[in-house]
Amino acid sequence: GRGGRISGGARYQPFSESKEQMNRTLFIRSINYDVTEQQLHELLLKYGPIKSMCLKIQQRGIAFVTFNDIRHAEKARNELPSTDVNGRLIDVHYSLPQEDSSEEAINNATLYVVIKDPKEEFTSAEVTEHFEKW
């Protein structure tokens, strides 16, 4: 059946939170197989605009969801774990980074700031200090 066991009798493996790093993509597991894409989308949209969703709900009870803004992903990551969705508590984590050196993967949570026509000169360290609170 579709209980808490993986096929072949293997036990449920805990997610390695020690490898988690904050990013815009969440890994959601333990999703009830009857949950629709629309239901999941509506639940997650409460936290902010969604860039993309990769769903394997009916096959594996998992989804990868990428938010446009890392702050929205952080809020969803903090508030959604153990939320009951169609009678089953979901498990939410930051997606682990892939072994991918593409520019998109490297810059997943990087903010680029362009300052045009500055009124005075400044150093890179001064810009970093000014923006690091965000």
mmCIF file of C-alpha atoms in Angstrom:
data_model
loop_
_atom_site.group_PDB
_atom_site.id
_atom_site.type_symbol
_atom_site.label_atom_id
_atom_site.label_comp_id
_atom_site.label_asym_id
_atom_site.label_seq_id
_atom_site.Cartn_x
_atom_site.Cartn_y
_atom_site.Cartn_z
ATOM 1 C CA GLY A 1 0.000 0.000 0.000
ATOM 2 C CA ARG A 2 0.843 3.632 0.252
ATOM 3 C CA GLY A 3 1.747 3.796 3.898
ATOM 4 C CA GLY A 4 4.902 5.037 5.569
ATOM 5 C CA ARG A 5 7.177 2.381 4.085
ATOM 6 C CA ILE A 6 9.256 2.539 0.964
ATOM 7 C CA SER A 7 8.813 -0.357 -1.454
ATOM 8 C CA GLY A 8 10.988 -3.352 -0.687
ATOM 9 C CA GLY A 9 10.407 -3.017 3.052
ATOM 10 C CA ALA A 10 13.031 -0.293 3.582
ATOM 11 C CA ARG A 11 12.372 2.028 6.497
ATOM 12 C CA TYR A 12 11.592 5.710 6.099
ATOM 13 C CA GLN A 13 14.887 7.619 6.012
ATOM 14 C CA PRO A 14 15.135 10.878 7.964
ATOM 15 C CA PHE A 15 16.064 13.965 5.962
ATOM 16 C CA SER A 16 19.538 15.282 6.727
ATOM 17 C CA GLU A 17 18.821 18.717 8.171
ATOM 18 C CA SER A 18 22.544 19.243 8.772
ATOM 19 C CA LYS A 19 23.052 19.633 5.000
ATOM 20 C CA GLU A 20 20.182 22.076 4.551
ATOM 21 C CA GLN A 21 20.981 25.599 3.417
ATOM 22 C CA MET A 22 18.401 28.309 2.992
ATOM 23 C CA ASN A 23 17.378 28.717 -0.645
ATOM 24 C CA ARG A 24 14.280 29.438 -2.726
ATOM 25 C CA THR A 25 13.442 25.786 -3.382
ATOM 26 C CA LEU A 26 11.619 23.635 -0.845
ATOM 27 C CA PHE A 27 11.439 19.846 -0.777
ATOM 28 C CA ILE A 28 8.023 18.754 0.516
ATOM 29 C CA ARG A 29 7.430 15.105 1.333
ATOM 30 C CA SER A 30 4.891 12.885 3.006
ATOM 31 C CA ILE A 31 2.166 14.446 0.848
ATOM 32 C CA ASN A 32 -1.103 12.518 0.732
ATOM 33 C CA TYR A 33 -1.317 10.859 -2.685
ATOM 34 C CA ASP A 34 -4.817 12.312 -3.166
ATOM 35 C CA VAL A 35 -3.637 15.953 -2.927
ATOM 36 C CA THR A 36 -4.064 17.772 -6.243
ATOM 37 C CA GLU A 37 -1.662 20.230 -7.835
ATOM 38 C CA GLN A 38 -4.302 22.948 -7.312
ATOM 39 C CA GLN A 39 -4.597 22.207 -3.568
ATOM 40 C CA LEU A 40 -0.837 22.337 -3.061
ATOM 41 C CA HIS A 41 -0.507 25.475 -5.178
ATOM 42 C CA GLU A 42 -3.216 27.270 -3.162
ATOM 43 C CA LEU A 43 -1.585 26.255 0.139
ATOM 44 C CA LEU A 44 1.841 27.511 -0.934
ATOM 45 C CA LEU A 45 0.630 30.676 -2.670
ATOM 46 C CA LYS A 46 -0.263 32.042 0.790
ATOM 47 C CA TYR A 47 3.483 32.494 1.325
ATOM 48 C CA GLY A 48 4.282 34.314 -1.916
ATOM 49 C CA PRO A 49 4.558 33.988 -5.699
ATOM 50 C CA ILE A 50 5.767 30.619 -6.951
ATOM 51 C CA LYS A 51 8.322 30.398 -9.762
ATOM 52 C CA SER A 52 7.964 26.669 -10.434
ATOM 53 C CA MET A 53 6.632 23.398 -9.067
ATOM 54 C CA CYS A 54 7.871 19.879 -9.817
ATOM 55 C CA LEU A 55 5.317 17.425 -8.493
ATOM 56 C CA LYS A 56 5.574 13.681 -7.945
ATOM 57 C CA ILE A 57 2.604 13.464 -5.595
ATOM 58 C CA GLN A 58 0.723 10.518 -7.096
ATOM 59 C CA GLN A 59 3.964 8.572 -7.695
ATOM 60 C CA ARG A 60 6.013 9.349 -4.560
ATOM 61 C CA GLY A 61 4.172 11.882 -2.365
ATOM 62 C CA ILE A 62 6.807 14.587 -2.914
ATOM 63 C CA ALA A 63 7.124 18.026 -4.516
ATOM 64 C CA PHE A 64 9.836 20.583 -5.199
ATOM 65 C CA VAL A 65 8.587 24.165 -5.074
ATOM 66 C CA THR A 66 10.642 27.222 -6.003
ATOM 67 C CA PHE A 67 9.490 30.618 -4.777
ATOM 68 C CA ASN A 68 10.414 33.869 -6.550
ATOM 69 C CA ASP A 69 11.761 35.303 -3.290
ATOM 70 C CA ILE A 70 13.917 33.510 -0.736
ATOM 71 C CA ARG A 71 12.018 35.258 2.092
ATOM 72 C CA HIS A 72 8.791 33.573 0.994
ATOM 73 C CA ALA A 73 10.514 30.184 0.933
ATOM 74 C CA GLU A 74 11.896 30.839 4.419
ATOM 75 C CA LYS A 75 8.452 31.719 5.769
ATOM 76 C CA ALA A 76 6.893 28.603 4.205
ATOM 77 C CA ARG A 77 9.789 26.447 5.495
ATOM 78 C CA ASN A 78 9.262 27.741 9.032
ATOM 79 C CA GLU A 79 5.457 27.582 9.110
ATOM 80 C CA LEU A 80 4.455 24.549 7.018
ATOM 81 C CA PRO A 81 6.129 21.545 8.699
ATOM 82 C CA SER A 82 3.556 19.238 10.302
ATOM 83 C CA THR A 83 0.669 20.944 8.493
ATOM 84 C CA ASP A 84 -2.218 18.542 7.933
ATOM 85 C CA VAL A 85 -3.031 18.342 4.223
ATOM 86 C CA ASN A 86 -5.865 15.909 3.428
ATOM 87 C CA GLY A 87 -5.307 13.922 6.618
ATOM 88 C CA ARG A 88 -1.515 13.635 6.416
ATOM 89 C CA LEU A 89 1.196 15.784 7.997
ATOM 90 C CA ILE A 90 3.618 17.141 5.409
ATOM 91 C CA ASP A 91 7.372 17.401 5.970
ATOM 92 C CA VAL A 92 9.084 20.523 4.556
ATOM 93 C CA HIS A 93 12.800 21.178 4.047
ATOM 94 C CA TYR A 94 15.073 23.334 1.948
ATOM 95 C CA SER A 95 16.051 21.410 -1.143
ATOM 96 C CA LEU A 96 19.608 20.132 -0.993
ATOM 97 C CA PRO A 97 21.853 21.657 -3.653
ATOM 98 C CA GLN A 98 22.583 19.562 -6.700
ATOM 99 C CA GLU A 99 26.123 18.883 -7.810
ATOM 100 C CA ASP A 100 25.677 21.579 -10.430
ATOM 101 C CA SER A 101 28.018 24.430 -11.153
ATOM 102 C CA SER A 102 25.727 26.241 -13.579
ATOM 103 C CA GLU A 103 25.362 29.965 -13.048
ATOM 104 C CA GLU A 104 21.676 29.578 -12.130
ATOM 105 C CA ALA A 105 22.501 27.058 -9.389
ATOM 106 C CA ILE A 106 25.367 29.123 -8.010
ATOM 107 C CA ASN A 107 23.286 32.316 -7.910
ATOM 108 C CA ASN A 108 20.110 30.727 -6.484
ATOM 109 C CA ALA A 109 19.971 33.106 -3.512
ATOM 110 C CA THR A 110 22.266 35.913 -4.671
ATOM 111 C CA LEU A 111 21.038 39.469 -4.943
ATOM 112 C CA TYR A 112 22.796 41.654 -7.463
ATOM 113 C CA VAL A 113 22.701 45.422 -6.910
ATOM 114 C CA VAL A 114 23.572 47.913 -9.635
ATOM 115 C CA ILE A 115 24.207 51.468 -8.488
ATOM 116 C CA LYS A 116 23.990 53.968 -11.322
ATOM 117 C CA ASP A 117 25.535 57.421 -11.099
ATOM 118 C CA PRO A 118 26.551 57.349 -7.426
ATOM 119 C CA LYS A 119 26.781 60.765 -5.736
ATOM 120 C CA GLU A 120 29.989 59.741 -3.981
ATOM 121 C CA GLU A 121 32.535 56.949 -4.164
ATOM 122 C CA PHE A 122 32.210 53.881 -1.940
ATOM 123 C CA THR A 123 33.916 50.557 -1.442
ATOM 124 C CA SER A 124 32.515 47.092 -2.013
ATOM 125 C CA ALA A 125 32.754 46.510 1.749
ATOM 126 C CA GLU A 126 30.587 49.579 2.425
ATOM 127 C CA VAL A 127 27.917 48.326 0.025
ATOM 128 C CA THR A 128 28.007 44.871 1.614
ATOM 129 C CA GLU A 129 27.694 46.359 5.098
ATOM 130 C CA HIS A 130 24.744 48.495 4.028
ATOM 131 C CA PHE A 131 22.815 45.622 2.400
ATOM 132 C CA GLU A 132 23.734 42.688 4.669
ATOM 133 C CA LYS A 133 20.707 43.251 6.937
ATOM 134 C CA TRP A 134 18.477 42.151 4.049
#
